[in-house]
Coordinates of C-alpha atoms in Angstrom, one line a residue:
M1499 CA 63.1 40.3 58.5
K1500 CA 65.6 41.9 56.0
N1501 CA 68.5 40.1 54.5
I1502 CA 71.8 41.7 53.9
L1503 CA 72.0 40.0 50.4
L1504 CA 68.8 39.5 48.8
S1505 CA 69.0 42.4 46.4
T1506 CA 69.8 42.7 42.8
I1507 CA 72.6 44.5 41.4
V1508 CA 72.5 46.4 38.2
L1509 CA 75.5 47.0 36.2
V1510 CA 75.6 49.7 33.2
G1511 CA 77.8 49.9 30.4
L1512 CA 78.6 51.0 26.8
C1513 CA 76.0 50.9 24.0
A1514 CA 76.6 47.4 22.2
I1515 CA 77.5 47.7 18.5
S1516 CA 75.4 44.8 17.7
N1517 CA 72.5 43.4 15.7
A1518 CA 69.2 42.9 16.8
Q1519 CA 68.6 41.4 19.9
S1520 CA 69.1 37.7 20.6
L1521 CA 70.6 35.0 22.6
D1522 CA 74.4 35.0 21.6
T1523 CA 75.0 31.3 20.6
T1524 CA 79.1 32.4 20.4
F1525 CA 78.7 32.4 24.4
G1526 CA 79.9 29.0 25.9
T1527 CA 78.1 25.8 24.5
N1528 CA 75.2 26.8 22.4
G1529 CA 74.8 30.2 24.5
T1530 CA 75.3 29.0 28.2
I1531 CA 78.2 28.6 30.5
T1532 CA 77.4 26.3 33.4
H1533 CA 79.4 26.6 36.7
T1534 CA 79.0 23.4 38.6
G1535 CA 79.1 23.4 42.4
I1536 CA 80.4 27.1 42.7
G1537 CA 77.7 28.5 44.7
N1538 CA 74.6 31.0 44.2
Y1539 CA 75.3 34.5 43.8
F1540 CA 73.5 37.7 44.1
Y1541 CA 75.2 40.4 43.5
A1542 CA 77.5 41.5 40.6
T1543 CA 80.4 44.1 40.4
E1544 CA 82.3 44.6 37.2
L1545 CA 86.0 45.2 37.2
P1546 CA 87.8 47.6 34.7
D1547 CA 88.9 44.8 32.5
G1548 CA 85.6 43.6 31.9
S1549 CA 86.1 40.6 34.6
V1550 CA 83.0 40.3 37.2
I1551 CA 82.9 39.5 40.8
L1552 CA 80.2 37.5 42.0
S1553 CA 79.4 37.3 46.0
G1554 CA 76.8 35.0 47.6
D1555 CA 77.1 31.8 49.4
Y1556 CA 77.5 28.2 48.9
E1557 CA 74.6 26.3 50.8
T1558 CA 73.2 22.9 51.4
S1559 CA 71.4 21.3 54.0
S1560 CA 74.3 20.6 55.9
V1561 CA 76.8 23.4 54.6
S1562 CA 77.2 27.2 54.7
K1563 CA 79.7 29.2 53.1
A1564 CA 80.2 32.9 52.0
V1565 CA 82.0 32.7 49.0
V1566 CA 83.4 35.3 46.5
T1567 CA 84.0 34.2 42.8
K1568 CA 85.7 35.9 39.8
L1569 CA 84.5 35.6 36.3
K1570 CA 86.8 36.4 33.1
P1571 CA 85.1 38.6 30.6
D1572 CA 84.2 35.3 28.4
G1573 CA 82.6 34.2 31.5
S1574 CA 84.9 31.3 32.4
L1575 CA 86.4 30.9 36.0
D1576 CA 89.4 33.1 36.8
T1577 CA 91.5 30.5 38.7
S1578 CA 94.1 32.8 39.3
F1579 CA 91.6 34.8 41.9
G1580 CA 91.8 33.4 45.2
S1581 CA 91.7 29.7 45.6
G1582 CA 90.8 28.0 42.4
G1583 CA 88.8 31.3 41.2
K1584 CA 86.9 31.4 44.6
Y1585 CA 87.4 32.9 48.3
V1586 CA 85.6 31.3 50.7
I1587 CA 84.8 31.7 54.4
D1588 CA 83.4 28.4 56.1
Q1589 CA 83.7 30.0 60.1
F1590 CA 81.0 27.9 61.2
S1591 CA 80.4 24.1 61.0
D1592 CA 76.9 24.3 63.0
V1593 CA 74.2 24.0 60.4
D1594 CA 72.3 26.6 62.3
Y1595 CA 74.5 29.4 60.8
Y1596 CA 74.0 30.9 57.2
E1597 CA 77.5 32.8 56.0
T1598 CA 77.3 35.2 53.6
F1599 CA 78.7 38.5 51.5
S1600 CA 77.6 41.4 50.4
K1601 CA 78.0 43.2 47.5
A1602 CA 81.8 43.9 46.5
I1603 CA 83.0 47.6 46.8
L1604 CA 85.5 48.0 44.1
Q1605 CA 88.4 50.9 45.1
P1606 CA 90.5 52.8 42.9
D1607 CA 93.5 50.4 43.6
G1608 CA 91.7 47.6 42.4
K1609 CA 90.8 46.2 45.9
L1610 CA 87.3 45.1 47.4
V1611 CA 85.5 45.9 50.0
L1612 CA 83.0 43.5 51.3
L1613 CA 80.8 42.5 54.4
Y1614 CA 81.0 38.9 55.9
G1615 CA 77.7 38.1 57.6
A1616 CA 77.2 35.1 59.5
E1617 CA 73.3 34.5 60.9
Y1618 CA 72.5 32.2 63.7
D1619 CA 69.3 30.7 63.5
N1620 CA 68.3 27.5 65.3
G1621 CA 64.3 28.2 65.1
I1622 CA 64.1 28.6 68.7
D1623 CA 66.3 31.1 70.0
E1624 CA 66.4 34.9 68.9
E1625 CA 68.0 35.2 65.6
T1626 CA 71.7 36.9 65.9
I1627 CA 74.1 38.1 63.5
S1628 CA 78.3 38.6 63.4
V1629 CA 79.5 41.0 61.0
R1630 CA 82.9 41.6 59.6
M1631 CA 84.2 44.3 57.1
M1632 CA 87.2 43.0 55.2
R1633 CA 89.1 44.0 52.4
L1634 CA 90.6 41.6 49.5
N1635 CA 93.5 42.3 47.3
S1636 CA 92.7 42.0 43.4
N1637 CA 94.2 38.6 43.3
G1638 CA 91.6 37.5 46.0
S1639 CA 93.6 37.1 48.9
V1640 CA 93.2 38.8 52.2
D1641 CA 94.4 42.6 52.6
N1642 CA 95.5 42.1 56.3
S1643 CA 96.5 46.2 56.6
F1644 CA 92.7 46.3 56.6
L1645 CA 91.5 47.1 60.1
G1646 CA 87.7 46.3 59.4
Y1647 CA 84.9 46.7 61.7
S1648 CA 83.7 43.7 63.2
V1649 CA 80.5 43.1 65.6
Q1650 CA 79.5 39.9 67.3
N1651 CA 76.0 38.4 67.9
V1652 CA 73.4 41.3 67.4
G1653 CA 70.1 41.3 67.2
E1654 CA 68.4 41.5 63.5
D1655 CA 67.3 45.1 64.2
N1656 CA 71.0 46.1 64.4
Y1657 CA 73.0 44.3 61.8
P1658 CA 74.4 46.5 58.9
Y1659 CA 72.4 46.2 55.6
G1660 CA 75.4 47.5 53.2
I1661 CA 78.3 49.6 52.4
F1662 CA 79.0 52.4 50.0
R1663 CA 82.1 54.5 49.0
L1664 CA 81.9 57.9 49.4
Q1665 CA 83.6 60.6 47.0
S1666 CA 85.9 61.0 49.8
G1667 CA 87.4 57.5 49.6
K1668 CA 85.6 56.7 53.2
I1669 CA 83.4 53.7 53.3
L1670 CA 79.5 54.6 54.7
M1671 CA 77.4 51.7 56.1
Y1672 CA 74.1 51.7 57.1
G1673 CA 71.5 49.6 59.0
E1674 CA 68.1 50.0 60.2
N1675 CA 68.4 53.4 62.5
Y1676 CA 72.1 54.3 61.8
I1677 CA 75.0 55.2 59.8
M1678 CA 78.5 54.7 60.3
R1679 CA 81.5 56.1 58.6
F1680 CA 85.0 54.6 58.3
N1681 CA 88.2 55.6 57.2
E1682 CA 89.8 54.0 54.1
N1683 CA 91.8 51.5 56.4
G1684 CA 88.7 50.3 58.0
T1685 CA 88.9 51.9 61.3
L1686 CA 85.9 53.8 62.2
D1687 CA 85.9 57.8 61.4
T1688 CA 85.4 58.9 65.5
S1689 CA 85.2 62.7 63.8
Y1690 CA 81.8 61.7 62.1
A1691 CA 78.5 62.3 64.3
N1692 CA 78.8 60.6 67.5
N1693 CA 81.9 58.9 67.6
G1694 CA 81.6 57.6 64.0
T1695 CA 77.8 56.3 64.3
R1696 CA 74.7 59.0 63.5
T1697 CA 71.2 57.8 64.6
I1698 CA 68.4 58.2 62.3
A1699 CA 65.4 58.6 63.6
F1700 CA 63.0 56.3 61.4
D1701 CA 63.5 52.4 59.8
I1702 CA 65.8 52.8 56.7
N1703 CA 65.2 50.1 54.3
E1704 CA 67.6 51.1 51.7
L1705 CA 70.4 53.7 51.0
N1706 CA 71.5 55.4 47.9
I1707 CA 74.0 57.5 46.9
I1708 CA 74.1 60.3 43.9
G1709 CA 77.5 62.8 44.0
S1710 CA 77.8 63.5 47.8
A1711 CA 74.3 63.3 48.5
I1712 CA 72.7 60.6 50.5
Y1713 CA 69.0 59.0 49.9
L1714 CA 67.2 57.1 52.5
E1715 CA 63.8 55.2 52.1
N1716 CA 61.9 55.6 55.0
Y1717 CA 60.3 52.2 55.4
T1718 CA 57.5 53.3 57.4
Q1719 CA 56.3 56.4 55.7
K1720 CA 57.3 55.0 52.2
T1721 CA 59.1 58.6 51.5
L1722 CA 62.7 58.8 50.0
V1723 CA 64.6 61.4 52.2
R1724 CA 67.4 63.4 50.4
L1725 CA 70.3 64.7 52.6
A1726 CA 72.8 67.0 50.8
D1727 CA 75.5 64.9 52.6
E1728 CA 75.9 62.0 55.3
S1729 CA 76.5 65.0 57.8
S1730 CA 73.9 67.2 56.8
S1731 CA 70.4 67.7 58.9
N1732 CA 68.8 69.2 56.0
T1733 CA 66.3 67.0 54.4
K1734 CA 64.1 67.1 51.3
I1735 CA 61.2 64.4 51.5
Y1736 CA 59.7 62.3 48.1
N1737 CA 56.3 60.5 49.1
L1738 CA 56.6 57.4 47.4
P1739 CA 53.2 56.3 45.1
Q1740 CA 51.6 53.3 46.6
N1741 CA 52.4 50.0 44.3
S1742 CA 55.8 51.4 43.3
S1743 CA 59.6 50.7 43.1
Y1744 CA 62.5 52.9 42.4
Y1745 CA 65.8 52.6 40.7
F1746 CA 68.8 54.9 40.8
R1747 CA 70.6 55.3 37.8
G1748 CA 73.3 57.8 37.1
N1749 CA 72.0 61.2 38.3
N1750 CA 68.7 60.1 37.9
I1751 CA 66.0 58.6 40.2
Y1752 CA 63.3 56.5 38.2
I1753 CA 60.0 55.8 40.1
H1754 CA 57.8 52.7 38.8
K1755 CA 54.3 52.9 39.8
Y1756 CA 52.2 49.9 38.7
L1757 CA 48.9 48.0 39.4
N1758 CA 47.4 47.0 36.1
F1759 CA 49.6 49.5 33.8
S1760 CA 52.8 50.8 34.4
E1761 CA 53.7 54.6 34.9
I1762 CA 57.3 55.9 35.0
T1763 CA 58.7 59.0 36.4
K1764 CA 62.0 60.3 35.7
L1765 CA 63.6 62.5 38.6
D1766 CA 66.5 64.4 38.6
F1767 CA 68.8 64.3 42.0
N1768 CA 67.0 66.9 43.7
F1769 CA 63.7 65.0 43.0
D1770 CA 62.3 67.4 40.7
P1771 CA 60.8 65.8 37.3
V1772 CA 63.0 65.9 34.0
S1773 CA 60.3 67.6 31.8
T1774 CA 62.1 65.9 28.5
Y1775 CA 60.9 62.4 29.8
G1776 CA 57.7 61.6 28.8
N1777 CA 54.8 64.0 29.5
N1778 CA 56.4 66.6 31.9
G1779 CA 58.7 63.8 33.5
T1780 CA 56.2 60.9 33.5
A1781 CA 55.6 58.4 30.8
I1782 CA 52.5 56.2 30.9
F1783 CA 52.0 52.7 29.4
T1784 CA 49.0 50.8 28.6
E1785 CA 50.4 47.6 30.1
Y1786 CA 52.2 46.2 32.7
L1787 CA 56.1 46.3 32.0
G1788 CA 57.5 43.9 34.4
Y1789 CA 59.0 43.5 37.9
D1790 CA 62.7 44.2 37.1
F1791 CA 64.3 46.9 35.6
V1792 CA 67.9 47.2 34.5
F1793 CA 69.5 50.4 32.5
Q1794 CA 71.7 50.7 29.2
S1795 CA 74.2 53.4 29.1
Q1796 CA 72.2 56.2 27.2
G1797 CA 69.4 55.9 29.6
S1798 CA 67.1 52.9 28.0
I1799 CA 65.2 50.7 30.5
L1800 CA 64.8 47.3 29.8
S1801 CA 61.6 45.6 31.5
S1802 CA 61.4 42.0 32.5
D1803 CA 58.3 39.9 33.1
S1804 CA 57.4 36.1 33.0
I1805 CA 55.2 34.5 30.7
P1806 CA 53.7 30.8 31.3
N1807 CA 53.0 28.8 28.4
Y1808 CA 50.4 25.5 28.9
D1809 CA 49.4 22.7 27.4
Q1810 CA 45.9 21.8 26.9
N1811 CA 45.1 20.0 30.3
G1812 CA 46.9 23.4 32.4
N1813 CA 50.2 22.1 32.5
I1814 CA 53.1 24.5 32.0
L1815 CA 55.2 24.0 29.1
S1816 CA 57.6 26.7 29.3
V1817 CA 58.2 29.9 30.6
D1818 CA 59.0 33.0 28.3
M1819 CA 61.0 35.8 30.0
A1820 CA 59.6 38.9 28.5
Y1821 CA 61.7 42.0 27.8
R1822 CA 60.7 45.3 26.7
R1823 CA 62.6 48.3 26.0
I1824 CA 61.7 51.9 27.0
N1825 CA 63.7 54.6 25.2
P1826 CA 65.8 57.6 27.0
N1827 CA 62.7 59.9 26.4
G1828 CA 60.4 57.6 27.7
T1829 CA 58.9 56.0 24.3
M1830 CA 58.2 52.5 24.1
D1831 CA 60.6 50.7 21.5
S1832 CA 58.2 49.3 19.2
T1833 CA 61.4 47.7 17.0
F1834 CA 62.8 45.8 19.8
G1835 CA 62.2 42.1 19.5
T1836 CA 58.8 41.3 17.8
A1837 CA 56.0 44.0 18.3
G1838 CA 58.1 45.4 20.8
V1839 CA 58.8 42.2 23.0
Y1840 CA 62.0 40.2 23.0
K1841 CA 61.1 36.5 24.5
I1842 CA 63.7 34.1 25.8
N1843 CA 61.7 30.6 26.2
I1844 CA 62.9 28.5 29.5
P1845 CA 61.3 24.9 28.7
E1846 CA 59.7 23.2 31.8
N1847 CA 62.5 20.5 31.9
A1848 CA 65.3 22.9 32.1
P1849 CA 67.7 22.2 34.8
Y1850 CA 67.3 25.8 36.3
N1851 CA 64.5 28.0 37.3
Y1852 CA 63.1 30.1 34.7
Y1853 CA 63.8 33.6 36.8
S1854 CA 67.2 34.9 36.1
Y1855 CA 69.5 38.1 37.7
D1856 CA 70.2 40.3 34.7
Y1857 CA 72.9 42.8 34.5
I1858 CA 74.3 44.9 31.6
H1859 CA 78.1 44.4 30.9
S1860 CA 80.2 47.1 29.5
N1861 CA 80.6 45.2 26.4
G1862 CA 76.7 46.3 26.2
K1863 CA 75.2 43.0 26.1
L1864 CA 72.5 41.8 28.7
Y1865 CA 73.8 38.8 30.9
H1866 CA 71.5 36.4 32.4
L1867 CA 72.2 34.5 35.6
F1868 CA 70.1 31.2 36.7
Y1869 CA 70.0 29.1 39.3
D1870 CA 69.4 25.4 39.6
K1871 CA 66.3 24.1 40.2
D1872 CA 67.7 21.8 43.2
W1873 CA 69.4 24.8 45.2
E1874 CA 71.8 22.3 46.9
N1875 CA 73.4 21.6 43.6
N1876 CA 74.6 25.2 43.8
N1877 CA 75.2 25.4 39.8
I1878 CA 74.7 28.5 38.0
Y1879 CA 73.9 28.9 34.4
L1880 CA 75.2 32.1 32.6
K1881 CA 73.3 33.3 29.0
R1882 CA 73.8 36.9 27.6
S1883 CA 72.0 38.4 25.0
N1884 CA 72.7 40.6 22.4
L1885 CA 70.9 44.5 22.1
P1886 CA 70.3 46.6 19.1
N1887 CA 71.7 50.0 19.8
E1888 CA 69.7 52.5 21.7
I1889 CA 67.3 55.2 20.2
L1890 CA 68.4 58.2 21.4
A1891 CA 66.1 60.8 22.4
T1892 CA 66.1 63.7 19.6
E1893 CA 67.4 66.4 22.1
N1894 CA 70.3 64.2 23.4
A1895 CA 71.2 62.9 19.5
T1896 CA 71.2 66.9 18.9
V1897 CA 73.8 67.5 21.7
I1898 CA 75.8 64.6 20.5
K1899 CA 76.4 66.1 17.3
E1900 CA 77.0 69.3 19.1
I1901 CA 79.8 68.4 21.4
R1902 CA 82.3 65.2 20.8
I1903 CA 85.2 63.7 22.1
I1904 CA 88.0 64.2 19.9
Q1905 CA 89.9 61.0 20.0
N1906 CA 88.4 57.9 21.7
P1907 CA 89.8 56.0 23.3
V1908 CA 91.7 58.5 25.6
R1909 CA 95.4 58.0 27.0
E1910 CA 96.1 61.2 28.8
N1911 CA 94.4 64.0 28.0
L1912 CA 90.1 64.1 27.1
I1913 CA 89.7 66.7 24.5
L1914 CA 86.4 67.8 23.3
S1915 CA 85.2 69.4 20.2
G1916 CA 83.0 72.2 22.6
N1917 CA 82.9 73.8 26.1
L1918 CA 81.3 71.7 28.9
R1919 CA 79.8 73.3 32.2
N1920 CA 79.9 71.8 35.4
A1921 CA 81.3 68.6 33.7
K1922 CA 82.1 65.5 36.2
I1923 CA 83.7 61.8 35.3
Y1924 CA 81.9 59.2 36.5
D1925 CA 83.0 55.4 36.5
M1926 CA 80.3 52.6 35.3
T1927 CA 78.9 52.1 38.6
G1928 CA 77.7 55.8 38.6
K1929 CA 80.7 56.7 41.4
E1930 CA 82.4 59.8 41.2
T1931 CA 86.1 59.5 40.1
G1932 CA 86.9 62.9 41.5
I1933 CA 87.4 64.6 38.3
S1934 CA 85.5 67.8 37.3
F1935 CA 86.1 70.5 34.8
E1936 CA 85.3 73.2 32.9
G1937 CA 85.9 74.0 28.9
K1938 CA 87.3 71.6 26.5
Q1939 CA 89.8 69.4 28.0
T1940 CA 91.0 67.9 31.2
S1941 CA 93.8 65.0 32.2
V1942 CA 92.6 61.6 32.8
E1943 CA 96.2 60.1 33.1
R1944 CA 95.2 59.0 36.7
L1945 CA 92.0 56.9 35.4
K1946 CA 92.3 53.1 35.5
T1947 CA 91.6 51.6 32.3
G1948 CA 87.7 51.0 31.5
A1949 CA 84.9 52.8 30.7
Y1950 CA 83.8 56.1 32.0
I1951 CA 80.7 58.6 31.8
I1952 CA 80.8 62.5 31.8
N1953 CA 77.8 64.4 32.8
A1954 CA 78.0 68.0 32.2
V1955 CA 76.2 71.1 30.5
S1956 CA 76.7 72.2 27.4
D1957 CA 77.2 76.4 26.5
S1958 CA 73.7 76.3 25.1
G1959 CA 72.4 74.9 28.6
K1960 CA 71.5 71.4 27.8
K1961 CA 72.4 68.5 29.7
I1962 CA 74.5 65.9 28.1
N1963 CA 76.1 62.3 28.7
L1964 CA 79.4 61.4 26.7
K1965 CA 81.0 58.2 27.2
F1966 CA 84.9 57.2 26.9
I1967 CA 87.2 54.5 27.2
K1968 CA 90.3 55.1 29.1
K1969 CA 93.2 53.4 27.8

């Protein structure tokens, strides 16, 4: 059974100006911030001011609640959000109900759109789920002007998996065999497909978006299916290799093929290999890189794996979380950590499990979210690592010298040292802001304060990415 919650979010951010990678001991108490009894969180959404929204649940053997929490940039609880830093739904007292929130989708006005789900499973009858789309104001209160969609007691084959915000501002929701489109106020867009719902002829495992294009994973055929937009009938197919996973980042797709060693293929939005990456689009490594990737702002990949350490009797003493970094051109960064590996040692007697959910903040630091070994405690432990500057590919470095932002941060007008073609501005989640331009300048006055990415082509035909801060 697929769960609308169990998926890891990756946040991307600006490159850190820091020294060598290490745990940040200035963070919290000796490098750790402990939040006691606030829940378990599987999704993170960064806000323009650097605050982070965590969405998930609070669960014990007798209680289940859906919870959204807001953390300040320093990792402390923002008690001005909701009630004491949290917004909670505890609709059912019956322990057979599991209540949770999906990832929060940030709107340009600072409001948050989420899915609330309550799954009923008594171990006897067929499992059902009730779902409601809702919107929170930036202060964590419910936006009652949002007329969100809801459905009650549907079977597990029909419940929604997730939501996305389209460039148009409309909201896309998908499930196993369907896509639905909603207006900005939460009402069903009946002008879309068949009264707001499009039936898909295969089982969807995951949906992703690049620009206006929609990418669906065909669960049965193990393929990625590209649609030009949510209404398009024209498709392009990419066959996923066996023993592989994939990651959408910016305008690219990374395919990680693994068995005894790792192989990474970088694709553009049209499934074509990026020839400047590795050897004609594919980088092959002599070892297995790990089970999860997060991305730095310039395109470097941080891979993670776990390495247990044993005593002479075979008992686990500790576990090393081992991180490696792959440069934007597909080469291994041998300067990262010690001999190319950065390790965080988790003792066996630590109160939290060794595995963490990782994300990169716009401050450039790598955050690690650990969970209590006793899940009923609902404690989370937050650490962060300093990261060294990325090693840019030669072509990227040349382009950055070729074109630069004249003044950064930017207030009203973005001015560049050279002409750009097909330039588009994205926020740090990879969503288009709606600003596109040609030439050396454009107005960014309407953008909210925060970090943004320009994707464009130079007059010489080179693809470039530039980062700027909007004040």
